[in-house]
mmCIF file of C-alpha atoms in Angstrom:
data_model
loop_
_atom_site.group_PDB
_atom_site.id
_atom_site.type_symbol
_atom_site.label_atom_id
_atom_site.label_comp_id
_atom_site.label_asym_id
_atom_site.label_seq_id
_atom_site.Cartn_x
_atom_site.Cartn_y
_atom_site.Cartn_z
ATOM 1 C CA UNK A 1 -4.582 -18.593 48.227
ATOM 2 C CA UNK A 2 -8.233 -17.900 47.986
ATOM 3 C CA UNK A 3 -8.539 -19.364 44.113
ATOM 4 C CA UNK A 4 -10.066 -16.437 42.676
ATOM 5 C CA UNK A 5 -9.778 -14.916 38.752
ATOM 6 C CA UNK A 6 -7.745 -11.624 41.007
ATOM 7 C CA UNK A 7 -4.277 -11.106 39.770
ATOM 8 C CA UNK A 8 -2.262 -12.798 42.203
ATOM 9 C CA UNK A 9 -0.875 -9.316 43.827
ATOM 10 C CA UNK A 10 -4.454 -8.218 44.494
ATOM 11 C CA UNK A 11 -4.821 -11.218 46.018
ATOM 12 C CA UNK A 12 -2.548 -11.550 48.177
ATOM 13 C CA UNK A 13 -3.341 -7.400 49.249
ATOM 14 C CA UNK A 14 -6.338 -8.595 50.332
ATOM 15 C CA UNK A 15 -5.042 -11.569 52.601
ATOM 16 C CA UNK A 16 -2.512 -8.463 53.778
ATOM 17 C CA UNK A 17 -5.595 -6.061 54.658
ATOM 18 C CA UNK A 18 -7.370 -9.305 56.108
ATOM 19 C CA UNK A 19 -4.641 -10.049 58.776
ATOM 20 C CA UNK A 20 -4.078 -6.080 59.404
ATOM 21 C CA UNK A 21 -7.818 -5.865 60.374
ATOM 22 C CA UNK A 22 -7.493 -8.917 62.163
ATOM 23 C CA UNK A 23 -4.638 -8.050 64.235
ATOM 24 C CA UNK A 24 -2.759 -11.529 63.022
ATOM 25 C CA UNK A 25 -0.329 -8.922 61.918
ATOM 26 C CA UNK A 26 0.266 -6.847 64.864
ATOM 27 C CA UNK A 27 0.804 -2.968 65.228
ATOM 28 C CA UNK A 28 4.934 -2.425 65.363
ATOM 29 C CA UNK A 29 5.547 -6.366 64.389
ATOM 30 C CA UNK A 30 8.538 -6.590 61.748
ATOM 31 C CA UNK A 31 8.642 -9.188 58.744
ATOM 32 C CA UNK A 32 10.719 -10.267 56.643
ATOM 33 C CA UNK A 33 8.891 -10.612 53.261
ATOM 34 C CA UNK A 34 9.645 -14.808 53.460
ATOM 35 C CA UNK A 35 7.720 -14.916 56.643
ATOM 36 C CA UNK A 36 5.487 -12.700 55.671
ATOM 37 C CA UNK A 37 4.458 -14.676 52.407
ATOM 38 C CA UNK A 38 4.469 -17.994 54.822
ATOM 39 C CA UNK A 39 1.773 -16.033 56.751
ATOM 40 C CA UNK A 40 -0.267 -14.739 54.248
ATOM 41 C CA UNK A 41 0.657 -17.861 51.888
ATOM 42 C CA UNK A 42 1.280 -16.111 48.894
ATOM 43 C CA UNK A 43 4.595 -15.856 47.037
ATOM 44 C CA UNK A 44 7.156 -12.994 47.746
ATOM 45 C CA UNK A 45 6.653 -11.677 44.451
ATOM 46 C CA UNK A 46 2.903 -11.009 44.976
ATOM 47 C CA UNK A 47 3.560 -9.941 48.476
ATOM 48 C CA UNK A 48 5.862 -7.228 47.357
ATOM 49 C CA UNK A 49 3.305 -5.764 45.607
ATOM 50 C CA UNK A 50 0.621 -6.041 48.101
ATOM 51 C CA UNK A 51 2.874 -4.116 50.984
ATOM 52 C CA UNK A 52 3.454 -1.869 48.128
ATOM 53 C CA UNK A 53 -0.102 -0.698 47.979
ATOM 54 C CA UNK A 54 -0.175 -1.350 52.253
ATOM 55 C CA UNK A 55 2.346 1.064 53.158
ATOM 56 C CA UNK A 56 0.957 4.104 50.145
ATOM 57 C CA UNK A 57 -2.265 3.807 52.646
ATOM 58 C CA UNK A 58 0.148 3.992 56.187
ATOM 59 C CA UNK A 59 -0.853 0.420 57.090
ATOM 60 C CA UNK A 60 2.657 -0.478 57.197
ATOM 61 C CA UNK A 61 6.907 0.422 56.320
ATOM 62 C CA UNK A 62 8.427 -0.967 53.652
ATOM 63 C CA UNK A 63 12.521 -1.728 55.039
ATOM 64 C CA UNK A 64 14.480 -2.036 52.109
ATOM 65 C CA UNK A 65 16.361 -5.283 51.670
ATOM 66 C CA UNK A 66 14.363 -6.344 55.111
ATOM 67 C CA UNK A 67 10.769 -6.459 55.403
ATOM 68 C CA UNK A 68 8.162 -4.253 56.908
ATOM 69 C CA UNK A 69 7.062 -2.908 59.840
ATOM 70 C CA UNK A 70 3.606 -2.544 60.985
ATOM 71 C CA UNK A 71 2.058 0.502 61.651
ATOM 72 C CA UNK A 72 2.526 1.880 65.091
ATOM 73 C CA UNK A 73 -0.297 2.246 68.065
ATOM 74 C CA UNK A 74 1.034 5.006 70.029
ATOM 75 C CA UNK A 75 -0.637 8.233 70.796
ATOM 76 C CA UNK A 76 0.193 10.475 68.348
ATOM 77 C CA UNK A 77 -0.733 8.138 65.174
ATOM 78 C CA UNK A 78 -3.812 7.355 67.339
ATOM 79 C CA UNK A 79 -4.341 11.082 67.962
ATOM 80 C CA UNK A 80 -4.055 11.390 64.155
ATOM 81 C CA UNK A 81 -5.983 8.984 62.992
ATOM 82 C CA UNK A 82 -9.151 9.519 65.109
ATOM 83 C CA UNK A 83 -9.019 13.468 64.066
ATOM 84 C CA UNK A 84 -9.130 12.506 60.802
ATOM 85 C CA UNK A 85 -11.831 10.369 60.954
ATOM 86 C CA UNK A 86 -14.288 12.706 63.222
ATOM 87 C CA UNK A 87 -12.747 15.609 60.339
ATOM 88 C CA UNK A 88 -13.807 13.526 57.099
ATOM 89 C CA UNK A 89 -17.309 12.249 59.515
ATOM 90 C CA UNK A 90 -18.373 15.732 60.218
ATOM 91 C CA UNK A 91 -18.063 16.752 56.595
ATOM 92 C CA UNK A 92 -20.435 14.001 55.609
ATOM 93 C CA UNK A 93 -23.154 14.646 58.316
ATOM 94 C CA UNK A 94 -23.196 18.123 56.758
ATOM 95 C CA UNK A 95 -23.443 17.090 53.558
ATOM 96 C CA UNK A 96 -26.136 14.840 54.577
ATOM 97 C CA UNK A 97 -28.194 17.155 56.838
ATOM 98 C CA UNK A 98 -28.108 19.947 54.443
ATOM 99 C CA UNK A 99 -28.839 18.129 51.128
ATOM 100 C CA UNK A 100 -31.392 16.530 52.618
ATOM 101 C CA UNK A 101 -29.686 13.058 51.409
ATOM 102 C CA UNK A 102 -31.073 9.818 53.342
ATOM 103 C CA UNK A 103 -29.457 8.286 55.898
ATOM 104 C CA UNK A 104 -30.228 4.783 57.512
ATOM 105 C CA UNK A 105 -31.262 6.092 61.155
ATOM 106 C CA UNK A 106 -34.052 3.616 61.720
ATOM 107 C CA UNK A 107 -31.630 0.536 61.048
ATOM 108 C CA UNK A 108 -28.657 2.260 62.733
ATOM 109 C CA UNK A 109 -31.043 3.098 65.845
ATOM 110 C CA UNK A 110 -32.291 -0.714 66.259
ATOM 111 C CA UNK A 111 -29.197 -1.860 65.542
ATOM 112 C CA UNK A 112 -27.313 -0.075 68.435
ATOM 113 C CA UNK A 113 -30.342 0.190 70.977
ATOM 114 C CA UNK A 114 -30.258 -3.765 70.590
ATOM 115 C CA UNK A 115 -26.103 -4.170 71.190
ATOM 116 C CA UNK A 116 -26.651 -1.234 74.236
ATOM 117 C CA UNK A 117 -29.281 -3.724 76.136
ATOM 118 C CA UNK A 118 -26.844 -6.572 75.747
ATOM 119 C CA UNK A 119 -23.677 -4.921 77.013
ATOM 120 C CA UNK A 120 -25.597 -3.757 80.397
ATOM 121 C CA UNK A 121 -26.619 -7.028 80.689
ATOM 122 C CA UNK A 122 -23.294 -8.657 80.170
ATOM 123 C CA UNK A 123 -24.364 -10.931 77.344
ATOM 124 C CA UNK A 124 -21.079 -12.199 75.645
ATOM 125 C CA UNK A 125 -23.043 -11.667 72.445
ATOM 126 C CA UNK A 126 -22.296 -7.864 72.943
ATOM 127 C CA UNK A 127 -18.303 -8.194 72.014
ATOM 128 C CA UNK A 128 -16.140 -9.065 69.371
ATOM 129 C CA UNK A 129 -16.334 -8.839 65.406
ATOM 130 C CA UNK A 130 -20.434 -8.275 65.868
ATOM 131 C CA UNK A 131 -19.997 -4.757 68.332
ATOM 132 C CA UNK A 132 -17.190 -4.004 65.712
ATOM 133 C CA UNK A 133 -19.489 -4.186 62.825
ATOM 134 C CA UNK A 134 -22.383 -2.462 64.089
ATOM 135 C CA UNK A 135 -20.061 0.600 66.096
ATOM 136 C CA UNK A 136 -18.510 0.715 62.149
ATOM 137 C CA UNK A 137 -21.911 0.797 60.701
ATOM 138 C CA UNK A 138 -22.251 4.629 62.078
ATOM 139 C CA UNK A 139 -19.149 5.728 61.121
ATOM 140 C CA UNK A 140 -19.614 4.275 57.519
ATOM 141 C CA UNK A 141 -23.204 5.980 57.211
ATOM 142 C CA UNK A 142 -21.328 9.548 57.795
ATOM 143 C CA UNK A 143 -18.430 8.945 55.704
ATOM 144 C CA UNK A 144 -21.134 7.768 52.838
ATOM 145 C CA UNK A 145 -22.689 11.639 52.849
ATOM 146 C CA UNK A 146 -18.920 12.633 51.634
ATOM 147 C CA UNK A 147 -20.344 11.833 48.159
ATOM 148 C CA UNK A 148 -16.723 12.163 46.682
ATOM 149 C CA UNK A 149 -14.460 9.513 45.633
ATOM 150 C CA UNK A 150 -11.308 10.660 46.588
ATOM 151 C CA UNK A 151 -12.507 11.735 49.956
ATOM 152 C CA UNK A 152 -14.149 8.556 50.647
ATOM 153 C CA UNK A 153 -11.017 6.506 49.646
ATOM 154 C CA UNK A 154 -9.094 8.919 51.994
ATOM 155 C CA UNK A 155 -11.844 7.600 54.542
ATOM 156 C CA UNK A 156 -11.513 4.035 53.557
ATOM 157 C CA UNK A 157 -7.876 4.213 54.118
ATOM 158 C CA UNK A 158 -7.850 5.657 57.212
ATOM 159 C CA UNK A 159 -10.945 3.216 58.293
ATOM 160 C CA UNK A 160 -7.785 0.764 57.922
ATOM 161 C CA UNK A 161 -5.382 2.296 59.822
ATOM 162 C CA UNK A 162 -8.148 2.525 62.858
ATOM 163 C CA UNK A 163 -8.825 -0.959 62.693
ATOM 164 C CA UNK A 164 -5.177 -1.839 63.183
ATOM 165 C CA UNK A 165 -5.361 0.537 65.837
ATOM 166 C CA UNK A 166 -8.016 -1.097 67.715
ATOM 167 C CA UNK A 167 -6.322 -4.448 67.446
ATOM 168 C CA UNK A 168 -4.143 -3.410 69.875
ATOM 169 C CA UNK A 169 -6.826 -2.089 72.252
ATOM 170 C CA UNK A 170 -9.421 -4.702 73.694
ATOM 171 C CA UNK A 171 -13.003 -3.833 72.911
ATOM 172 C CA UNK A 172 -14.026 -3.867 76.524
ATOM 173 C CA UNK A 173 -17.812 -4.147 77.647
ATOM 174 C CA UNK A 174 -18.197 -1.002 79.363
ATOM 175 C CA UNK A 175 -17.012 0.973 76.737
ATOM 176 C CA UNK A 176 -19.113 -0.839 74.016
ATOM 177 C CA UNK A 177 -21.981 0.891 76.672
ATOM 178 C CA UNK A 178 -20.799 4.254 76.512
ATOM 179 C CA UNK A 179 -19.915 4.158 72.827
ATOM 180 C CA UNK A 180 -23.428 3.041 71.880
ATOM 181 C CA UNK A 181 -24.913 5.895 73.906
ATOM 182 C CA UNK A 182 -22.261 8.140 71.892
ATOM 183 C CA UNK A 183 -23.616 7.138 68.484
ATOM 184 C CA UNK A 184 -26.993 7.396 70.001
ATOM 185 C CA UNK A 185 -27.086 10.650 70.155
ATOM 186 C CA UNK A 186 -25.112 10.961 66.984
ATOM 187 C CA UNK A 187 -27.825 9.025 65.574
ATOM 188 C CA UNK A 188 -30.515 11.447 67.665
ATOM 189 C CA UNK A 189 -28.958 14.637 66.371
ATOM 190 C CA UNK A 190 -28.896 13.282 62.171
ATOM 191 C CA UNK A 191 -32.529 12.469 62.840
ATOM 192 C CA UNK A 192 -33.421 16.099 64.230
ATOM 193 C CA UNK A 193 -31.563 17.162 61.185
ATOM 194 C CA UNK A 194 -29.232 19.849 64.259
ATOM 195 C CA UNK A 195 -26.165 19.971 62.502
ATOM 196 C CA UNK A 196 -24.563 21.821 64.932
ATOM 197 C CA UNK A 197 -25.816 19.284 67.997
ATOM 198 C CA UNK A 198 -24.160 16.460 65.372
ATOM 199 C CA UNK A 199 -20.730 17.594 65.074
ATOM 200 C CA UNK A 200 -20.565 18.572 69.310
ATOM 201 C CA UNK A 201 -21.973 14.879 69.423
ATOM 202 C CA UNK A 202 -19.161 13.250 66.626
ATOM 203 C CA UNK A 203 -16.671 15.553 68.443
ATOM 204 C CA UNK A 204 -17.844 14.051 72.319
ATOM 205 C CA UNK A 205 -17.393 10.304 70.825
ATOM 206 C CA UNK A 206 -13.889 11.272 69.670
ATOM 207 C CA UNK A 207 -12.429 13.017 72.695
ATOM 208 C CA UNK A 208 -14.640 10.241 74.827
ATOM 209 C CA UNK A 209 -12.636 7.447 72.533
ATOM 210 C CA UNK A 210 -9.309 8.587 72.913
ATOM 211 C CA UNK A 211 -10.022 8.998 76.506
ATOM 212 C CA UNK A 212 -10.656 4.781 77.322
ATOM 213 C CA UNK A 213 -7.432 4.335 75.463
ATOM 214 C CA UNK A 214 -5.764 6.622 77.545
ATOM 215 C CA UNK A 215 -4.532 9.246 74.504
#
């Protein structure tokens, strides 16, 4: 327990959403809801409530009188997922380029010209949680132009289910090069303010994504 003023149940869906990201809980892994509130260490009462709120976002299956079960990896919720997020991402570059709203290209551009020259030259800085962040920063900046709650919870959500996705798919270096050149030219396209160059370029990084995970 994290001893914060959060009602317990929020709590404890945080530690839940923690160890989904994480990949502590695993895509397709089955609990019980006593080992699951060993895990998380939270009591069962609190963790009901928290896979409650889990499985209303598809993070996970509530089995009645059992547990849960993870969210599956395979291709089709892969397939799924991914189309939803390039969907909901080319809505927001839109709604970006044609209101004229700001966007963080400068940052963004630094960001992933810097984590491009470490992956080709095999620094081991260029993996793990810090090429997660900065691949998510991208996707975040699009899905911010959605400039609607709902829509951006739907986003947030899904954001979720990707992440538990990935867990089950290493980050490898030479796709870490290829994605940054991917959002490059996302990046390239936002600043040019060529809406339709941005979507073919959002659509390339999806069909190029579910490609290195074999989908």
């Amino acid at each position: 327990m994290d001893g914060s003023s959060k009602p317990l149940a929020d709590q404890a869906f945080d530690a839940l959403l923690a160890a989904l990201r994480s990949g502590r809980l695993a895509a397709g892994a089955f609990f019980s809801m006593p080992e699951l509130s060993r895990a998380l260490g939270y009591p069962i009462a609190s963790i009901r409530e928290a896979t409650k709120l889990a499985a209303a976002r598809g993070l996970l299956f509530i089995l009645p009188k059992r547990g849960i079960t993870v969210m599956d990896a395979g291709p089709e919720n892969t397939r799924i997922c991914m189309d939803m997020r390039a969907a909901l991402e080319r809505e927001g570059a839109r709604r970006i380029i044609l209101g004229g709203a700001a966007m963080p290209t400068g940052d963004l551009r630094r960001s992933h010209e810097e984590l491009l020259r470490q992956a080709l030259d095999r620094d081991p800085e260029a993996t793990g949680k810090r090429a997660i962040d900065i691949d998510l920063s991208l996707h975040n900046a699009l899905a911010a132009g959605l400039d609607n709650l709902y829509l951006q919870q739907a986003y947030a959500a899904n954001r979720d289910r990707i992440a538990v996705i990935q867990q089950s798919r290493p980050f490898l270096q030479d796709r870490i090069v290829s994605a940054m050149q991917e959002h490059l030219e996302i990046i390239a396209a936002m600043e040019a303010g060529d809406l339709p160059r941005t979507i073919e370029s959002i659509d390339v990084h999806l069909m190029q994504t579910l490609r290195w995970w074999g989908v």
